[in-house]
Coordinates of C-alpha atoms and ligand atoms in Angstrom, one line a residue:
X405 CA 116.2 47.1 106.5
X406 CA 113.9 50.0 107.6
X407 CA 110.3 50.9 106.0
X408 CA 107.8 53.8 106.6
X409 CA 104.2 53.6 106.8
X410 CA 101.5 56.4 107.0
X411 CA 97.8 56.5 107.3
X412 CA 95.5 58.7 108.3
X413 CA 91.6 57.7 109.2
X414 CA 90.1 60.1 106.9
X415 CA 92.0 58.3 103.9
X416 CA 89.3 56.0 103.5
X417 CA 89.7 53.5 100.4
X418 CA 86.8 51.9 100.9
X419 CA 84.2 50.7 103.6
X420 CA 84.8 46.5 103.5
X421 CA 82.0 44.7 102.2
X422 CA 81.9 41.8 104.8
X423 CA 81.3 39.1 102.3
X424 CA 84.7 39.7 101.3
X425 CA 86.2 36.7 103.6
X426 CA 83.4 33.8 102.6
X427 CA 83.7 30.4 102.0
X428 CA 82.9 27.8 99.4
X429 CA 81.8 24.1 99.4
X430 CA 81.2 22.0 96.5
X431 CA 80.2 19.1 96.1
X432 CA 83.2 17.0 95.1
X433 CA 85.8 15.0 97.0
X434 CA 85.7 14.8 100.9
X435 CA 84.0 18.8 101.0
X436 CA 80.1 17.6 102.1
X437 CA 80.5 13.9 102.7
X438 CA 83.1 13.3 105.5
X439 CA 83.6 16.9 105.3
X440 CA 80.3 18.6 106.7
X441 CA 78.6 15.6 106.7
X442 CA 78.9 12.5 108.0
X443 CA 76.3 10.3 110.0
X444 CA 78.2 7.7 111.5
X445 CA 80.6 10.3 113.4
X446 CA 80.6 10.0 116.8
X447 CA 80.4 14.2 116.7
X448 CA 77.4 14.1 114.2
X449 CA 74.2 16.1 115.4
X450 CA 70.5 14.2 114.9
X451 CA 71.1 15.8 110.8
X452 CA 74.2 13.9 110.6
X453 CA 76.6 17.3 110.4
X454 CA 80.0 16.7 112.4
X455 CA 79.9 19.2 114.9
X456 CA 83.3 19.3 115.1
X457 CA 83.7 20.9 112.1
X458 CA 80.8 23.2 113.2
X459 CA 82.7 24.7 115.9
X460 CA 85.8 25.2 113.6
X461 CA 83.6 26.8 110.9
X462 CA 81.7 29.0 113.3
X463 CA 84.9 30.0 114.3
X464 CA 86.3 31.0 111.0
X465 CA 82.8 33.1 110.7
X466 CA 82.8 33.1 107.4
X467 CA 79.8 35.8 106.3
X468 CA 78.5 33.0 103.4
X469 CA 79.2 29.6 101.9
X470 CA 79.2 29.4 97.9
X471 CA 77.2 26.2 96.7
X472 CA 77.4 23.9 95.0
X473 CA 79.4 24.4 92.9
X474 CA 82.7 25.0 90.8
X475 CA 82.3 23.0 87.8
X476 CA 80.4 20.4 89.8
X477 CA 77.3 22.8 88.9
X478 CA 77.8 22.8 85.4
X479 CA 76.2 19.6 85.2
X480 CA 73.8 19.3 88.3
X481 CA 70.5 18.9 88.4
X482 CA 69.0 20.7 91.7
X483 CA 66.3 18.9 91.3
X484 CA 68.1 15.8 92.1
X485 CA 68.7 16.9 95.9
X486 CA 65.2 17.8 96.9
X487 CA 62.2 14.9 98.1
X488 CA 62.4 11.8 100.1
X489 CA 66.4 10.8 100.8
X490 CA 65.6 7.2 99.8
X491 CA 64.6 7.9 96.4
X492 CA 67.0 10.7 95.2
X493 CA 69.1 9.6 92.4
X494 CA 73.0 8.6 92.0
X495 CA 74.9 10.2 89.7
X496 CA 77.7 10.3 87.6
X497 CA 79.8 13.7 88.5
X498 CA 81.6 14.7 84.7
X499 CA 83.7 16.9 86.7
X500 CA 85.2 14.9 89.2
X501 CA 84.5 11.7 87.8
X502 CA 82.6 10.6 90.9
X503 CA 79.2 9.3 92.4
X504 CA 77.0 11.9 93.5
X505 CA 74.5 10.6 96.1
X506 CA 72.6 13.4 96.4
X507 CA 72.1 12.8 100.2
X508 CA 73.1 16.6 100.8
X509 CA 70.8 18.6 98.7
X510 CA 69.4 22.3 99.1
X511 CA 67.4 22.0 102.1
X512 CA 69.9 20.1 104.2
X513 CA 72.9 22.6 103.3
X514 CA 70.6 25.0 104.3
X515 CA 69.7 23.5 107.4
X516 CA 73.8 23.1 107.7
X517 CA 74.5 27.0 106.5
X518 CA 72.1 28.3 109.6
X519 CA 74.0 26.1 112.2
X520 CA 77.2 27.4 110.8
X521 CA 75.7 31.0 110.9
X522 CA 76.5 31.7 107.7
X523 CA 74.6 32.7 104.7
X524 CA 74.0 30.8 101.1
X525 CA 75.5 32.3 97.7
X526 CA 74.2 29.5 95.5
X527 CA 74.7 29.1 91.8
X528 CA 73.0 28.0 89.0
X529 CA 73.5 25.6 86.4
X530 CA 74.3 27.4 82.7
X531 CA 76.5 24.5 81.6
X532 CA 74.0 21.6 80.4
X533 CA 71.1 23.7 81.5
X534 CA 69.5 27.4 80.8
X535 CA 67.0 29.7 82.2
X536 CA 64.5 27.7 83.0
X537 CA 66.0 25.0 85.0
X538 CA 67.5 28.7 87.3
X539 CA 64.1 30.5 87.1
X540 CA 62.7 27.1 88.9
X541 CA 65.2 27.3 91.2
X542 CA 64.8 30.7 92.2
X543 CA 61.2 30.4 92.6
X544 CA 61.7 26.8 94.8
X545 CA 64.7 28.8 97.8
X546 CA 62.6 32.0 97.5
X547 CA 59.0 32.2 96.7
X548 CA 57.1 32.4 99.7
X549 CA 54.0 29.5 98.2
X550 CA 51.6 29.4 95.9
X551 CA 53.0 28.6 93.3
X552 CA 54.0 24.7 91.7
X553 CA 57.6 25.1 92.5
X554 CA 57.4 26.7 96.1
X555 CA 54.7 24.8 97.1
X556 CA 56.9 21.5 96.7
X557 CA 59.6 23.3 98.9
X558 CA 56.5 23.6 101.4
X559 CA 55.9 19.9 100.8
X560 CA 59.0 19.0 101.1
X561 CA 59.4 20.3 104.6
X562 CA 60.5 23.8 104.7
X563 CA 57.4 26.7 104.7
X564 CA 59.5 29.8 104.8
X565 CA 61.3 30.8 101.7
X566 CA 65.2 31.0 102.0
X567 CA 65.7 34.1 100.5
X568 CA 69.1 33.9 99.4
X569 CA 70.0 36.9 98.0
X570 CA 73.8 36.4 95.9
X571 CA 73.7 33.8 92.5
X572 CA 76.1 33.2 90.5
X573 CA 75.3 32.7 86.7
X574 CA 77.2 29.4 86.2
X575 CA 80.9 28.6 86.8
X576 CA 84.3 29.5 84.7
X577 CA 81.8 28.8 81.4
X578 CA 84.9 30.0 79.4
X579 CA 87.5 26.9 80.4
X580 CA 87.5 23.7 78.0
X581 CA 87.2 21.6 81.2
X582 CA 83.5 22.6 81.3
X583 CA 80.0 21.1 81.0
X584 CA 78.4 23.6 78.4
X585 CA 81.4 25.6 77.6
X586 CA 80.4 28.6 75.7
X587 CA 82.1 31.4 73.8
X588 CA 81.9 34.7 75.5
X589 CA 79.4 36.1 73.4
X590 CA 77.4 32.8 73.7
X591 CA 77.9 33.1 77.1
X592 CA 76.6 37.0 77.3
X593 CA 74.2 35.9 76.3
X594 CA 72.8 33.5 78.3
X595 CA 73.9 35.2 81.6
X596 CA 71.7 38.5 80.4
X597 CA 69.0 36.7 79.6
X598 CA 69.3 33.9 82.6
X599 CA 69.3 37.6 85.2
X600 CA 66.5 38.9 83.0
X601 CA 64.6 36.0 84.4
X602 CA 65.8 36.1 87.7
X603 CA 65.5 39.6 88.1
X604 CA 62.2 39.8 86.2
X605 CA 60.8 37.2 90.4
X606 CA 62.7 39.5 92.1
X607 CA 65.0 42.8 91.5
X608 CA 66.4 42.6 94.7
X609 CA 68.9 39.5 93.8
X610 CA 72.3 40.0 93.9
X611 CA 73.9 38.1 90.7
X612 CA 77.7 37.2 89.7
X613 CA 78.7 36.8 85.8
X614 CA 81.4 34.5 85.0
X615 CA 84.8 35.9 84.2
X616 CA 87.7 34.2 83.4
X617 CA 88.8 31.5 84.7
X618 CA 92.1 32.8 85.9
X619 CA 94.1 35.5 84.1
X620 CA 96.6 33.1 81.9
X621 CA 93.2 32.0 79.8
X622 CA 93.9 32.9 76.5
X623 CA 90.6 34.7 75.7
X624 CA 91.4 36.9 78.9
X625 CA 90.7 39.9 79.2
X626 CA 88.8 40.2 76.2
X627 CA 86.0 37.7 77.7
X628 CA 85.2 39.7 80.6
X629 CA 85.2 42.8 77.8
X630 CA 82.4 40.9 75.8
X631 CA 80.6 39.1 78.8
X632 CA 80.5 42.5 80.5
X633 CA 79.2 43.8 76.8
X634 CA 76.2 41.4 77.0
X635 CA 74.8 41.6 80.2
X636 CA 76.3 44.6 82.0
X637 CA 72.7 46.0 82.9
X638 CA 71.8 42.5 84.5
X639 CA 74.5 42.0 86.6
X640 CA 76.2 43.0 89.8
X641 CA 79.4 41.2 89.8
X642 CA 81.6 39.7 87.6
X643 CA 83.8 36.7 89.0
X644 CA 87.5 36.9 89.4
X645 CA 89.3 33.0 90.5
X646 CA 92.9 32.5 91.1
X647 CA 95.2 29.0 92.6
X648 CA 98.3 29.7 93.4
X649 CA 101.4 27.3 93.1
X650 CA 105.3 27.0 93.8
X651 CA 106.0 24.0 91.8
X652 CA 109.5 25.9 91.2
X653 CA 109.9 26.1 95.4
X654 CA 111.0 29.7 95.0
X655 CA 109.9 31.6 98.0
X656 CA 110.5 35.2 96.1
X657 CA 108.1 34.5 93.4
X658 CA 105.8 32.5 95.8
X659 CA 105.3 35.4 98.0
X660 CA 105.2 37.7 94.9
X661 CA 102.1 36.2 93.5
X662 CA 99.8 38.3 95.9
X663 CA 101.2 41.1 93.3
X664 CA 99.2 39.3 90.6
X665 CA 96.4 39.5 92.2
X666 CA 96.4 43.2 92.5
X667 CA 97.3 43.2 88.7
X668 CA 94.3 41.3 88.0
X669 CA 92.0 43.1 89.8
X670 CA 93.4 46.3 88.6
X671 CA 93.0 45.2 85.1
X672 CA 89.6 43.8 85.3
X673 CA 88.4 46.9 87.1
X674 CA 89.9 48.6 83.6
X675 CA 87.5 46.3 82.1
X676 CA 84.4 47.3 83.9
X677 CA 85.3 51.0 83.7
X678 CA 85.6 50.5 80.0
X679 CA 82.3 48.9 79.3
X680 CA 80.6 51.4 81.9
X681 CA 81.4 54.2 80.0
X682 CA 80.6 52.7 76.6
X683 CA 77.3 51.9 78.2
X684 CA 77.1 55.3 79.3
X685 CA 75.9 53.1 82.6
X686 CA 75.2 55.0 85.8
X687 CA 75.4 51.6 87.2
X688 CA 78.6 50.1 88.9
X689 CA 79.6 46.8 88.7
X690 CA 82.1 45.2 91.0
X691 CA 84.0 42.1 91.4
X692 CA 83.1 38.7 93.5
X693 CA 86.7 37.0 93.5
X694 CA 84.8 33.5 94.5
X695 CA 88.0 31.4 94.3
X696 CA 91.2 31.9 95.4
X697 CA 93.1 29.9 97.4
X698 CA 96.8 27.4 96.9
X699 CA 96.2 24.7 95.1
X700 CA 99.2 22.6 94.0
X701 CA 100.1 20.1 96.6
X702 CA 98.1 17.7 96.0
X703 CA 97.8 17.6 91.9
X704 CA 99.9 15.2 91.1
X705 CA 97.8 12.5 93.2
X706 CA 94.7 13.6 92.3
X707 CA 95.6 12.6 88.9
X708 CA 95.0 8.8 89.2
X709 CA 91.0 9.6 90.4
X710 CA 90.7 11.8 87.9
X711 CA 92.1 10.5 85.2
X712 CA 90.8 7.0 86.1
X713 CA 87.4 4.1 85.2
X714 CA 86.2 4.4 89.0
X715 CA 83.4 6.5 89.6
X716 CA 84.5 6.5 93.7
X717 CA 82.1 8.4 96.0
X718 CA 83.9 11.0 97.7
X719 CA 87.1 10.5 96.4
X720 CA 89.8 12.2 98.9
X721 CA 90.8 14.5 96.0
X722 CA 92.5 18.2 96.2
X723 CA 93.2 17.6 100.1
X724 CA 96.5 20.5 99.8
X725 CA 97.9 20.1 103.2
X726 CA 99.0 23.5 103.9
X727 CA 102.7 24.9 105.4
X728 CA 103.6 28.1 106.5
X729 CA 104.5 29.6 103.5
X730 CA 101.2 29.3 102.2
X731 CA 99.7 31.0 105.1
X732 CA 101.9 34.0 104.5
X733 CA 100.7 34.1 100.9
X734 CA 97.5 33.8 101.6
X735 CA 98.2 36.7 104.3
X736 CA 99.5 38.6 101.4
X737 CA 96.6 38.0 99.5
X738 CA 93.9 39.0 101.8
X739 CA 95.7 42.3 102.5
X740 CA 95.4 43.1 98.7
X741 CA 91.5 42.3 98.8
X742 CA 91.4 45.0 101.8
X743 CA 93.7 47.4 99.4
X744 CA 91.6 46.6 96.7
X745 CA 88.1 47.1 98.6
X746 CA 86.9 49.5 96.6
X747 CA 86.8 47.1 93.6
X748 CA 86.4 43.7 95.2
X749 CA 83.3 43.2 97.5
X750 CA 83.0 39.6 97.8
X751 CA 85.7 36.8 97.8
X752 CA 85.5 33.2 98.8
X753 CA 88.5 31.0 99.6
X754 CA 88.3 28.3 98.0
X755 CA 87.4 25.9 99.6
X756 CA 86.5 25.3 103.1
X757 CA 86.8 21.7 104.1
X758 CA 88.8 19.0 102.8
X759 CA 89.0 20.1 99.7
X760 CA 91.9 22.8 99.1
X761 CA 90.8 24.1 102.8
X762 CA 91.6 26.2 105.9
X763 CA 89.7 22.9 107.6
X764 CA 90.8 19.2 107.6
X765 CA 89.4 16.2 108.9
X766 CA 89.6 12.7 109.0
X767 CA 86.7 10.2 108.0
X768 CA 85.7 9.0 112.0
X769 CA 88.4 10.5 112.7
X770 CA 89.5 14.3 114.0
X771 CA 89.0 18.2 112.5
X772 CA 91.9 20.6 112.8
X773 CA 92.9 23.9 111.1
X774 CA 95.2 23.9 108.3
X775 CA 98.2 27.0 108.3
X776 CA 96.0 29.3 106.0
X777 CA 93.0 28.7 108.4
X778 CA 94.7 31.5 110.5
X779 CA 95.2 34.4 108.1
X780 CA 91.9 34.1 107.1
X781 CA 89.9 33.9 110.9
X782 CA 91.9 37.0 111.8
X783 CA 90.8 39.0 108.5
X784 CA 87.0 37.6 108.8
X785 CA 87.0 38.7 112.8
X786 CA 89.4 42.1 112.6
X787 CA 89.0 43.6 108.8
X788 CA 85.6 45.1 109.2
X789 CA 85.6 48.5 108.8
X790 CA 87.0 51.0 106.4
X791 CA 90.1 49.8 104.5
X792 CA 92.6 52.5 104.9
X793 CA 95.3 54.1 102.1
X794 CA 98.3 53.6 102.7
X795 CA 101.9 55.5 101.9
X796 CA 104.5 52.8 102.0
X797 CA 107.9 53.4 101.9
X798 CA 109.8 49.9 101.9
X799 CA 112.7 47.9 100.0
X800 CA 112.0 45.8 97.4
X801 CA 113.5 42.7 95.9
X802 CA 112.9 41.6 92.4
X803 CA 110.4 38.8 91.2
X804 CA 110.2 36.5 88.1
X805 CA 106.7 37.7 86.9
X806 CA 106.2 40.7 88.5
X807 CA 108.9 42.8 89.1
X808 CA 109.8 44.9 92.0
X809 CA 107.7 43.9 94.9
X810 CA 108.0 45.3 98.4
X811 CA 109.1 43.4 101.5
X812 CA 106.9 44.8 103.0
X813 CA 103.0 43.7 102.7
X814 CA 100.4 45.8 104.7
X815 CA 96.8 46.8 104.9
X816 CA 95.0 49.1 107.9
X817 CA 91.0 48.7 108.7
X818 CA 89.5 51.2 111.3
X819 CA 86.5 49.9 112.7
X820 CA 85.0 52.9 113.6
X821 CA 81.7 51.5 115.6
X822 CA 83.9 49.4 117.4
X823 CA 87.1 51.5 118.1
X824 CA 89.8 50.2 116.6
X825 CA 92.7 50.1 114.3
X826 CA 93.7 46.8 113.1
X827 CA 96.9 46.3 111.0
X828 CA 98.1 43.2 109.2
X829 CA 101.0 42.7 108.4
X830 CA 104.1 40.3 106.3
X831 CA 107.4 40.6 106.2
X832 CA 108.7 38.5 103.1
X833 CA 112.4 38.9 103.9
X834 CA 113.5 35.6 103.9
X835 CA 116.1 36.5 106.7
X836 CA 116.5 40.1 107.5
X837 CA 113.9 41.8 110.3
X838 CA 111.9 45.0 109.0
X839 CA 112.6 47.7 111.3
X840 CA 109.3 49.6 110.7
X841 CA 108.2 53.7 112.0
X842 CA 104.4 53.3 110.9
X843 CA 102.4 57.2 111.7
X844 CA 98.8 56.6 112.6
X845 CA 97.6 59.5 112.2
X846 CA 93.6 61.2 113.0
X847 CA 92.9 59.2 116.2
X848 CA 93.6 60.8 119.6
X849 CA 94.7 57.7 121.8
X850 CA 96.4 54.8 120.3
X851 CA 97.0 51.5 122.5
X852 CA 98.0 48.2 121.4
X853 CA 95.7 45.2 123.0
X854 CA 96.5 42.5 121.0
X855 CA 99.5 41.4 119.0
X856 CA 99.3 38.0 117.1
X857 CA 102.2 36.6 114.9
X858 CA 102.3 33.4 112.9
X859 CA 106.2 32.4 112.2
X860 CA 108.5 29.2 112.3
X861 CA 112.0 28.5 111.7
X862 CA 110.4 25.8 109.3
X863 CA 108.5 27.0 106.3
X864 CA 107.4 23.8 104.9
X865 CA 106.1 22.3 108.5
X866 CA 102.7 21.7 108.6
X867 CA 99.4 20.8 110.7
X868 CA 98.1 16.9 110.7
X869 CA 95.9 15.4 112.5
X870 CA 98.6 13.7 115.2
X871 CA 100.2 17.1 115.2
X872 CA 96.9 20.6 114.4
X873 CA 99.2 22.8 116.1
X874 CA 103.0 22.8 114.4
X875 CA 101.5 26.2 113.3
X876 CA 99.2 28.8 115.4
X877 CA 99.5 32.0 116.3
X878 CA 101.2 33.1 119.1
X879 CA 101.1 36.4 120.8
X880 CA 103.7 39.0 119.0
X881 CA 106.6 41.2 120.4
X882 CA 109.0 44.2 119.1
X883 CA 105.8 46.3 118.1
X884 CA 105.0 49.4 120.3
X885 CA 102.5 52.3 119.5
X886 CA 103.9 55.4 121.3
X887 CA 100.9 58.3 121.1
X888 CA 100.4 58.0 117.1
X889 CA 103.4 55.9 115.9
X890 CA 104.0 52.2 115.5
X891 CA 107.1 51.1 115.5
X892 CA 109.9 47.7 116.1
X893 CA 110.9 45.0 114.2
X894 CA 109.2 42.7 112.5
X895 CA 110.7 39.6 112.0
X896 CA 112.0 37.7 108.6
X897 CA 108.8 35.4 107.2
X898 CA 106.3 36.5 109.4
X899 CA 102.5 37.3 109.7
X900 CA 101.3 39.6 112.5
X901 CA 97.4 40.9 113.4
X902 CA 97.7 44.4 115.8
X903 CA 94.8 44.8 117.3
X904 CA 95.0 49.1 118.5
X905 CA 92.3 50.5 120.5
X906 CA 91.4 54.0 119.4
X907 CA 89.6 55.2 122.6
Ligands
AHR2314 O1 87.7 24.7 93.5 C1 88.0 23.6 92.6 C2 87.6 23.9 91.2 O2 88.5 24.9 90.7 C3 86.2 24.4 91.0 O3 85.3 23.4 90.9 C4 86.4 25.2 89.7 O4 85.5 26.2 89.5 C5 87.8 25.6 89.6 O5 88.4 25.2 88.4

């Protein structure tokens, strides 16, 4: 099985927003307490964060966190998480049928987001609230003082404003699941006249509408149509979120879902396009995919919290525990963001710890990195640059859903500051090696520095805490780059990272 490759460093797709490999934490299950948070840990700093999750997070350097919610939001009063920690509230959670202490509100995730070195997208409630509750919330994280709001941040401990500059306008408003569901016009509505507010304290914001909540809705794509129809002069962004499962255990169809991805983007970007020019906008709008991830494994458990009378706190709910072939789909995945950089400038995987996350850990216990935690922390580190086009020539097998889809699954950044080329790369052959004659072409010197590959003979094996490293990466062989060609085998069910210098 043979494939071609060629790229050239002046076919530039797109220069790669670096917000496209963030994170996201809610506030539900074990994500903020045990997760990032938790006192009595023997790692916790004099804030009570677990710094072993710290270093793990830092590690991932993921460019910002999404908070706090996911349909948590749709329901949550900000307002509850601010003041003395003693005389915050409990609450009911609707969507997670839990008790929210409120121990971890704004100014201690913020606290937590600078020791992570990572910024704050925060969203705003447009479920069971409106434009006032946001407005007040804007003006609390971001008015410097003098004025009522701000000046009770200032009381509250923090003088400088936080300036967070990315808000999403609510969360998947169009699902049945949600507090404050609307219609799409309803909806419109609301999100023009919620960023007329916003924009009208600062134009400078950054702000996300709410799109579908995944492409099988039955109102898509006509929601995003008349969201976009609404408030397409407000906004910046308009949210994409996928989950991926294999309840079939079908590793074609598995590994083919990336393909869906690139439909969906493609067809949302159709979407914007549409509206733009009926607008007669001047204005782009792009797309914040702020949740995609696997999320299957753990469903059928989660049912009996869920579905229960218990209002637990911090439930261990949607804890996936990943294998190997969900690392190589999410591989997949993050080399169709990179394709698709032109349209998408901000994703988040969904989410970051515990829940559905690249990072695991055990109340008192350990923090390890789950198989997806890999794919990921060599996108975040390597895939800043320009996203490169690609001519691929490779075999394809044929999926359920999608059709013909290639065995091959590649995407090229050059970093130009930095000098380098970095590829990444899957072979979803489930047993043949891709020999592969990849032309590099516009750079002078080519060498290969670093080759990392994540494989196993097992695909369902997977990291616990007894056992974080069943799956890393280890360093690759059968690639060599001789003057501007690539070329060797790549082996069945593998992920690789090449790392070429350019000078
Ligand atoms: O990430 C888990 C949940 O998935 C989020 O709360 C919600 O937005 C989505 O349905």
């Amino acid at each position: 099985m043979q494939a071609r490759v060629t790229l050239h460093r002046d076919y530039v797709i797109s220069p790669i927003d670096p917000r496209l490999y963030g994170g996201f934490l809610e506030h539900m299950g074990r994500a903020i307490y045990s997760g990032i948070y938790e006192p009595e840990h023997p790692t916790a700093d004099e804030d009570g964060f677990r710094q072993d999750v710290l270093t793990l997070v830092k590690e991932l350097a993921p460019p910002m966190v999404r908070y706090p919610g996911g349909n948590f939001v749709s329901a949550y009063n900000w307002e509850d998480g601010i003041g003395p920690r003693d005389q915050r509230p409990v609450r009911l959670d609707l969507a997670w049928h839990s008790r929210e202490s409120n121990q971890i509100g704004i100014h201690e995730f913020a606290d937590w987001a600078t020791k992570a070195g990572t910024q704050m997208m925060l969203a705003v409630n447009l479920g069971s609230r409106g434009i006032d509750a946001a407005r007040n919330f804007l003006e609390y994280v971001n008015h410097p003082g003098g004025s009522a709001w701000s000046d009770q941040r200032i009381a509250n401990g923090r003088s400088e404003p936080w300036n967070v500059k990315l808000w999403c306008l609510g969360n998947e408003m169009d699902g049945p699941w949600q507090i404050g569901q609307k219609s799409a016009a309803e909806y419109g509505h609301l999100a023009h006249e919620t960023g007329k507010a916003m924009k009208a304290f600062d134009r400078s914001i950054e702000l996300v509408a709410c799109g579908s909540s995944n492409p099988y809705m039955e109102s898509y794509p006509s929601w995003e149509a008349s969201v976009l129809d609404e408030c397409y002069e407000t906004v910046d962004y308009i949210s994409l979120h996928m989950y991926f499962t294999n309840y079939s255990d079908h590793l074609g169809d598995y590994l083919a879902l990336s393909e869906q991805v690139d439909q969906y983007i493609v067809s949302i970007g159709g979407v914007i396009d549409y509206i733009k020019a009926k607008k007669r906008s001047r204005k782009s709008v792009y797309i914040c995919f702020d949740e995609w991830n696997v999320w299957y494994h753990s469903k059928e458990r989660d049912r009996q919290v869920l579905e229960g009378d218990d209002w637990p706190f911090a439930p261990p709910i949607l804890e996936d525990i990943y294998n190997l072939e969900d690392a190589l789909l999410i591989g997949c995945v993050l080399n169709t963001f990179i394709r698709r950089s032109d349209r998408v400038k901000i994703a988040c995987m969904a989410q970051l710890v515990n829940v559905i996350a690249p990072i695991m850990t055990e109340k008192g216990g350990a923090a390890w990195k789950q198989s997806i935690f890999y794919p990921l922390y060599f996108a975040s580190r390597y895939g800043q640059g320009n996203a490169l086009r690609l001519a691929v020539d490779s075999p394809t097998y044929e999926a359920s859903d999608v059709g013909e889809v290639p065995y091959l699954d590649i995407s090229a950044v050059h970093d130009e500051s930095g000098g380098w080329v970095t590829l990444f790369i899957v072979n979803r052959h489930p047993d043949e090696a891709l020999a592969l004659d990849t032309e590099i072409l516009g750079f002078e010197r080519l060498a290969l520095v670093e080759h990392q590959t994540l494989r196993g003979d097992d695909l369902k094996a997977v990291n616990e805490a007894g056992h974080p490293e069943r799956i890393q990466p280890v360093p690759g062989s059968g690639l060599e780059v001789d003057t501007n060609s690539l070329q060797g085998k790549v082996a069945p069910l593998s992920y690789h990272c090449l790392r070429l210098r350019t000078s």
